[in-house]
Amino acid sequence: MSARLPRRVAVLSVHTSPLEQPGTGDAGGMNVYIVQTATRMARRGVAVEVFTRATSSELPPVVELAPGVLVRHVVAGPFEGLDKSELPAQLCAFTAGVLRAEARQEPGHYDVVHSHYWLSGQVGWLARERWGVPLVHTAHTLAKVKNAALADGDVPEPRSRVIGEDQVVAEADRLVANTAVEAGQLVGLYGADPDKVLTVPPGVDLERFTPGDASAARAVLGLPRDAVVLAFVGRVQPLKAPDVLLRAAAELLARDPALRARLVVLVVGGPSGTGLEQPRVLHNLAASLGIADVVRFLPPQGGPALADVYRAADVVAVPSHNESFGLVALEAQACGTPVVAAAVGGLPVAVADGVSGMLVPDHDPAHWAAVLAEVALRPAYREQLATGAVGHARRFSWDRTTDALLGAYTEAAAAFRTALDRALDRQEIAV
Ligand code: UDP
């Protein structure tokens, strides 16, 4: 049996579109992951069609994201005002739209279906059955893991999601985990067949995120050259814990009031999820901590502006209560900025403790203040970590992620055909 690359992949991204700006709402690392891997697959001659829910009547049915990458907008429920929690009720409509789009093509249009997040996994499950192609699934986050690390203000993931994830884990031909820890969770918490689970680390765009002149980046952002800049980048939600950075900054100022003249806390990103979703909540927290004058809020940044945010920072903080990987940590390091991160989920892989940044075992603001001071206020140590950060980030690349995914597709397709042949031999299915 010859192992050949698939010609065309159906990628399912029900709840968020690769065309959206990441860093707010439901758009984050998964969107970046899909864009980066799909464009690279297309460059290797594998066409990609991404199915996502239409969230505006203005959206054309099909958009070319890049040569060889199409985004198909599926009408499923009202365009606007539908929360992610309401999407399970729209999965039938979404699946109908996906199957209808395929039915308009020549038979055998897709060679593999890759679903992202459990909602898409449910759709992929049916597509697999209907099209007779393997289902590769990436969870991105897992309800059981998330519920074990809830932050104040977070709403637990419902049982229906856990059941839905269990089903997808049982039905998928291959499960792609970001880290060995996630692979272990799929097996240990969800009963996945270990032979179906493979670990594929995500990447970082090393052309966009490069080390650069911090003073120039600070000038672009209107920050003083000699400031001590601590940055949070990402969706503002309780799970990401930007409040820990604010509380730690207040602690730093309590210990060293003179620092107030130089300290800048940058919070970059938009509201998302529950609890801290109202943009005012963090502003109010800053005011109640008496540090409103040092905290600056920026809306989600795209293009080169985000690299400037990372370059301008002395430290990027990732205090999340849970993080399946943490692309922000890699991007900051690729820009030569050390990361102080919570030692949770994939962050101990994304950050090399004591080499490219530091890991904090808990979310105690006093501990965070101590570690942030150790990195940000000791220039020689910071420089050492900055060098380590660039080296660590270079160990990851979207090209390698893409190669590993294509390998998984090829292998899954071969195993799928073998299983089908065996079933035919045993005449288990009618010919
Ligand atoms: N991001 C962005 N602009 C922003 C904030 C975040 O483009 O203002 C991107 C960031 O570059 C990263 C992604 O959003 O690639 C967030 O991914 P991460 O894995 O850190 O967190 P997630 O959102 O998946 O929980």
XYZ file of C-alpha atoms and ligand atoms in Angstrom:
456
model
C 0.000 0.000 0.000
C 1.550 3.282 -1.074
C 1.478 6.038 1.535
C 0.620 9.158 -0.393
C -0.196 12.645 0.810
C -3.879 13.529 0.816
C -4.955 15.729 -2.092
C -7.568 17.635 -0.180
C -8.386 18.019 3.524
C -11.681 19.181 5.022
C -10.866 21.179 8.143
C -13.754 21.800 10.533
C -13.740 24.912 12.705
C -17.368 25.365 13.731
C -17.169 28.003 16.450
C -14.498 30.375 15.190
C -13.238 31.398 11.771
C -9.628 31.480 10.606
C -10.520 34.858 9.077
C -11.071 36.429 12.522
C -8.513 38.505 14.418
C -7.233 36.344 17.293
C -7.018 37.741 20.803
C -10.670 38.414 21.535
C -14.011 36.572 21.758
C -13.634 32.953 20.682
C -10.639 33.641 18.424
C -7.261 32.611 19.772
C -4.547 30.056 19.279
C -6.782 27.612 17.392
C -7.383 30.199 14.660
C -3.653 30.829 14.371
C -2.989 27.069 14.322
C -5.437 26.501 11.472
C -4.180 29.430 9.364
C -0.512 28.519 9.824
C -0.892 24.807 9.098
C -3.446 25.183 6.275
C -1.305 27.668 4.340
C 1.731 25.413 4.700
C -0.212 22.340 3.604
C -1.357 24.220 0.506
C 2.270 25.137 -0.277
C 3.054 21.405 -0.172
C 0.294 20.770 -2.730
C -2.421 19.663 -0.300
C -5.597 21.709 -0.826
C -7.446 22.711 2.358
C -11.076 23.687 2.763
C -12.008 25.099 6.175
C -15.674 24.945 7.156
C -16.810 27.521 9.690
C -20.129 28.968 10.801
C -21.295 32.092 8.979
C -21.531 34.893 11.549
C -22.727 37.634 9.178
C -25.050 37.791 6.189
C -22.336 39.814 4.446
C -19.935 36.874 4.289
C -19.631 35.236 0.856
C -20.159 31.454 0.880
C -16.515 30.853 -0.055
C -13.428 33.001 0.614
C -9.874 32.240 -0.522
C -7.695 32.652 2.585
C -4.483 31.905 0.659
C -3.698 30.052 -2.564
C -4.992 26.514 -2.040
C -6.914 27.362 1.147
C -10.658 28.032 0.992
C -12.899 29.071 3.856
C -16.479 27.831 3.421
C -19.140 29.674 5.422
C -21.927 27.384 6.539
C -25.261 28.899 7.525
C -26.290 27.320 10.831
C -28.529 29.381 13.080
C -28.760 33.164 13.278
C -25.701 35.005 11.988
C -25.124 37.150 15.041
C -25.741 36.976 18.752
C -25.213 33.230 19.121
C -22.983 32.327 22.051
C -20.599 29.357 21.838
C -22.689 27.626 24.512
C -25.666 27.693 22.109
C -23.805 26.020 19.246
C -24.499 22.364 20.183
C -28.097 22.945 19.060
C -26.820 24.112 15.645
C -24.571 21.123 14.939
C -27.213 19.326 12.885
C -27.679 22.394 10.657
C -23.906 22.818 10.366
C -23.370 19.164 9.490
C -26.108 19.372 6.856
C -24.295 22.348 5.297
C -20.960 20.493 5.263
C -22.465 17.362 3.695
C -24.345 19.462 1.139
C -21.128 21.251 0.096
C -19.363 17.897 -0.368
C -22.287 16.426 -2.301
C -21.853 19.157 -4.934
C -18.298 17.919 -5.637
C -17.006 14.867 -7.462
C -17.129 11.726 -5.277
C -14.032 11.341 -3.121
C -13.424 15.104 -2.987
C -11.859 14.959 0.491
C -9.280 12.412 1.596
C -9.367 13.238 5.285
C -11.365 15.348 7.721
C -9.592 17.212 10.533
C -11.816 18.615 13.273
C -10.726 21.263 15.758
C -12.448 21.451 19.187
C -15.181 19.052 20.272
C -18.043 20.841 18.460
C -16.277 20.253 15.150
C -15.467 16.700 16.246
C -19.172 15.922 16.391
C -19.548 17.107 12.779
C -16.410 15.248 11.726
C -17.751 12.032 13.216
C -20.669 12.094 10.763
C -18.569 13.283 7.821
C -16.197 10.357 8.413
C -19.067 7.880 8.246
C -20.639 9.513 5.199
C -17.477 10.063 3.163
C -15.544 6.967 4.191
C -12.427 8.943 5.146
C -10.464 9.049 8.416
C -11.246 11.586 11.119
C -8.277 13.328 12.722
C -9.241 15.391 15.764
C -7.494 18.073 17.810
C -9.275 18.969 21.059
C -7.359 22.220 21.811
C -8.981 22.230 25.257
C -10.626 19.484 27.307
C -13.630 20.061 29.571
C -12.433 17.682 32.305
C -9.080 19.468 32.468
C -10.657 22.918 32.339
C -13.139 22.092 35.103
C -10.322 20.940 37.347
C -8.659 24.370 37.094
C -11.551 26.827 37.278
C -10.786 30.411 38.147
C -13.088 32.696 40.163
C -15.820 33.861 37.800
C -15.480 30.876 35.483
C -18.536 28.788 34.684
C -17.844 25.012 34.653
C -18.054 23.298 31.291
C -21.352 21.382 31.065
C -21.699 17.600 31.223
C -23.000 17.617 27.644
C -19.545 18.774 26.484
C -17.816 16.018 28.444
C -20.130 13.444 26.843
C -19.542 14.987 23.411
C -15.770 14.841 23.917
C -15.967 11.222 25.057
C -17.816 10.377 21.839
C -15.324 12.164 19.593
C -12.373 10.524 21.356
C -13.972 7.118 20.770
C -14.797 7.774 17.102
C -11.701 9.608 15.811
C -9.049 7.662 13.918
C -6.257 9.871 15.249
C -6.151 12.312 18.157
C -3.574 15.069 17.941
C -2.319 16.390 21.299
C -0.208 19.526 21.720
C 1.960 18.014 24.437
C 2.688 14.697 26.098
C 0.670 15.958 29.089
C -2.406 16.414 26.887
C -1.805 13.002 25.289
C -1.794 11.527 28.808
C -5.046 13.333 29.633
C -6.719 11.941 26.498
C -5.726 8.429 27.541
C -6.115 8.781 31.312
C -9.221 10.964 31.556
C -11.020 10.087 28.325
C -9.988 6.472 27.783
C -8.425 7.145 24.373
C -6.655 4.252 22.669
C -2.948 5.177 23.145
C -2.176 3.924 19.624
C -4.449 6.594 18.182
C -2.923 9.494 20.105
C 0.049 11.402 18.761
C 1.808 14.437 20.145
C 2.440 17.247 17.679
C 3.843 20.449 19.188
C 2.435 23.668 17.725
C 4.798 26.169 16.130
C 5.641 29.831 15.969
C 5.982 32.129 12.976
C 9.738 32.810 13.105
C 9.525 35.315 10.249
C 7.002 37.531 11.971
C 8.238 37.115 15.541
C 11.901 38.079 15.509
C 14.070 39.851 18.075
C 14.198 43.577 17.458
C 15.057 46.941 18.929
C 13.108 47.343 22.188
C 13.555 51.149 22.163
C 12.091 51.403 18.662
C 9.173 49.177 19.674
C 8.587 51.328 22.764
C 8.630 54.448 20.615
C 5.951 52.922 18.352
C 3.797 52.188 21.404
C 4.476 55.568 23.013
C 6.259 53.998 25.986
C 9.263 55.598 27.698
C 12.610 54.083 26.731
C 13.601 53.391 30.347
C 10.248 51.937 31.454
C 9.948 48.544 33.142
C 7.323 46.915 30.920
C 5.346 43.840 32.008
C 2.921 42.597 29.345
C -0.103 40.317 29.198
C -1.208 39.313 25.701
C -4.334 37.288 25.014
C -8.043 36.941 25.426
C -9.188 38.657 28.600
C -10.962 35.935 30.561
C -10.681 34.473 34.090
C -8.866 31.348 32.862
C -6.029 33.515 31.479
C -5.741 35.291 34.848
C -4.624 38.779 33.773
C -5.776 39.802 37.271
C -2.779 37.931 38.728
C -0.423 40.207 36.787
C -2.247 43.316 38.033
C -2.171 42.086 41.638
C 1.520 41.220 41.320
C 2.240 44.686 39.920
C 0.480 46.243 42.928
C 2.633 44.045 45.173
C 5.802 45.181 43.372
C 4.856 48.822 43.901
C 4.063 48.211 47.567
C 7.588 46.806 48.004
C 9.314 49.459 45.917
C 7.282 52.686 45.602
C 10.039 54.316 43.514
C 9.264 51.852 40.735
C 5.950 53.643 40.071
C 7.770 56.239 37.958
C 8.940 53.511 35.532
C 6.479 50.618 35.720
C 4.096 49.994 32.817
C 1.700 47.041 32.756
C 0.459 46.433 29.213
C -2.734 44.408 28.755
C -3.252 43.521 25.098
C -6.378 41.705 23.954
C -10.140 41.821 24.007
C -12.941 40.429 26.144
C -13.776 36.743 25.945
C -15.601 34.048 27.851
C -17.126 34.546 31.251
C -16.477 36.668 34.300
C -13.859 39.109 33.111
C -15.613 39.466 29.767
C -16.713 42.988 30.483
C -13.789 45.165 29.467
C -14.383 47.326 32.557
C -13.677 44.574 35.069
C -9.891 44.784 34.710
C -10.010 48.597 34.627
C -11.954 48.496 37.883
C -9.480 46.056 39.407
C -6.559 48.313 38.432
C -8.343 51.254 40.051
C -9.150 49.325 43.229
C -5.507 48.203 43.496
C -4.425 51.839 43.094
C -2.405 51.111 39.934
C -4.692 52.567 37.237
C -1.904 55.011 36.339
C 0.547 52.241 35.406
C -1.811 49.916 33.480
C -2.352 50.492 29.754
C -4.950 48.591 27.788
C -4.607 47.924 24.064
C -7.172 46.242 21.797
C -6.155 43.013 20.021
C -3.138 43.605 17.833
C -2.500 42.042 14.449
C 0.282 42.257 11.899
C 3.678 43.613 12.955
C 2.171 45.533 15.898
C 2.010 42.405 18.049
C 5.713 41.686 17.557
C 6.402 45.256 18.731
C 4.379 44.614 21.897
C 6.532 41.567 22.674
C 9.767 43.440 21.855
C 8.763 46.401 24.011
C 8.175 44.191 27.055
C 10.848 43.303 29.602
C 8.762 40.267 30.510
C 5.628 38.705 29.077
C 3.479 37.140 31.800
C 1.276 34.108 31.119
C -0.481 33.510 34.469
C -3.200 31.198 33.073
C -4.984 28.709 35.335
C -4.872 26.292 32.447
C -3.332 26.457 28.979
C -3.237 23.546 26.571
C -0.085 25.068 25.085
C 0.242 28.877 25.062
C 1.281 30.268 21.679
C 1.745 33.726 23.198
C 4.616 32.366 25.298
C 6.421 31.049 22.201
C 5.838 34.235 20.187
C 7.214 36.432 22.980
C 10.319 34.255 23.282
C 10.851 34.298 19.521
C 10.986 38.107 19.880
C 13.700 37.754 22.525
C 11.481 38.423 25.536
C 11.611 36.121 28.572
C 8.299 34.708 29.761
C 7.105 34.229 33.316
C 4.385 31.605 33.159
C 2.241 29.506 35.451
C 3.487 25.916 35.576
C 0.247 24.500 34.165
C -0.781 22.483 31.099
C 1.559 22.962 28.152
C 3.362 25.999 29.554
C 6.257 23.951 31.021
C 6.914 22.843 27.429
C 6.440 26.288 25.925
C 8.781 27.854 28.509
C 12.119 26.321 29.558
C 12.289 27.131 33.273
C 15.433 29.092 34.103
C 16.540 29.068 30.453
C 13.969 31.071 28.464
C 11.917 32.386 31.357
C 10.596 31.222 34.686
C 7.701 29.074 35.819
C 5.635 29.929 38.890
C 4.014 26.958 40.661
C 0.897 28.858 41.815
C -1.091 32.064 41.305
C -0.135 33.852 44.500
C 0.488 37.515 43.537
C 3.326 37.722 46.085
C 5.152 34.847 44.396
C 4.482 36.377 40.980
C 5.834 39.731 42.154
C 9.028 38.069 43.389
C 9.633 36.194 40.131
C 8.719 39.157 37.916
C 11.164 41.315 39.878
C 13.873 38.681 39.565
C 13.576 38.739 35.770
C 12.558 42.308 34.973
C 14.716 44.150 37.497
C 17.983 42.231 37.066
C 19.253 43.287 33.618
C 22.048 40.693 33.393
C 19.725 37.801 34.236
C 17.076 39.178 31.897
C 19.607 39.284 29.062
C 20.633 35.705 29.744
C 16.985 34.570 29.621
C 16.350 36.666 26.486
C 19.089 34.762 24.660
C 17.700 31.477 25.966
C 14.210 32.538 24.864
C 15.213 32.997 21.223
C 16.973 29.629 21.225
C 14.022 27.870 22.857
C 11.464 29.340 20.429
C 13.552 28.170 17.463
C 12.917 24.583 18.544
C 9.325 25.027 17.380
C 8.122 25.678 13.854
C 4.839 25.523 11.962
C 6.630 23.686 9.161
C 7.379 20.818 11.542
C 3.803 20.908 12.870
C 2.488 20.753 9.305
C 4.768 17.856 8.371
C 3.623 15.925 11.434
C -0.054 16.560 10.651
C 0.410 15.429 7.045
C 2.153 12.323 8.378
C -0.820 11.679 10.659
C -3.270 12.076 7.762
C -1.292 9.718 5.548
C -0.957 7.122 8.254
C -4.630 7.422 9.275
C -5.737 7.029 5.646
C -3.587 3.910 5.215
C -4.934 2.378 8.441
C -8.472 3.294 7.408
C -8.062 1.552 4.025
C -6.531 -1.518 5.666
C -9.442 -1.748 8.107
C -11.906 -1.344 5.237
C -10.164 -4.035 3.158
C -10.200 -6.413 6.105
C -13.888 -5.770 6.672
C -14.570 -6.426 2.984
C -12.522 -9.644 3.160
C -14.580 -10.787 6.099
C -17.649 -9.724 4.129
C -18.744 -7.742 7.101
C -20.141 -5.143 4.798
C -22.048 -5.636 1.596
C -19.981 -5.126 -1.584
N -3.240 37.222 19.532
C -3.246 38.194 18.553
N -3.453 39.488 18.945
C -3.657 39.846 20.240
C -3.646 38.836 21.225
C -3.419 37.526 20.851
O -3.074 37.922 17.368
O -3.835 41.022 20.528
C -2.940 35.827 19.141
C -1.553 35.435 19.578
O -0.625 35.864 18.623
C -1.642 33.922 19.711
C -3.130 33.664 19.950
O -3.818 34.909 19.750
O -1.191 33.285 18.542
C -3.424 33.180 21.346
O -3.011 31.857 21.446
P -2.709 31.162 22.826
O -2.335 29.757 22.540
O -1.720 31.954 23.604
O -4.073 31.248 23.643
P -5.582 30.818 23.265
O -6.253 32.050 22.769
O -5.526 29.741 22.257
O -6.186 30.374 24.541
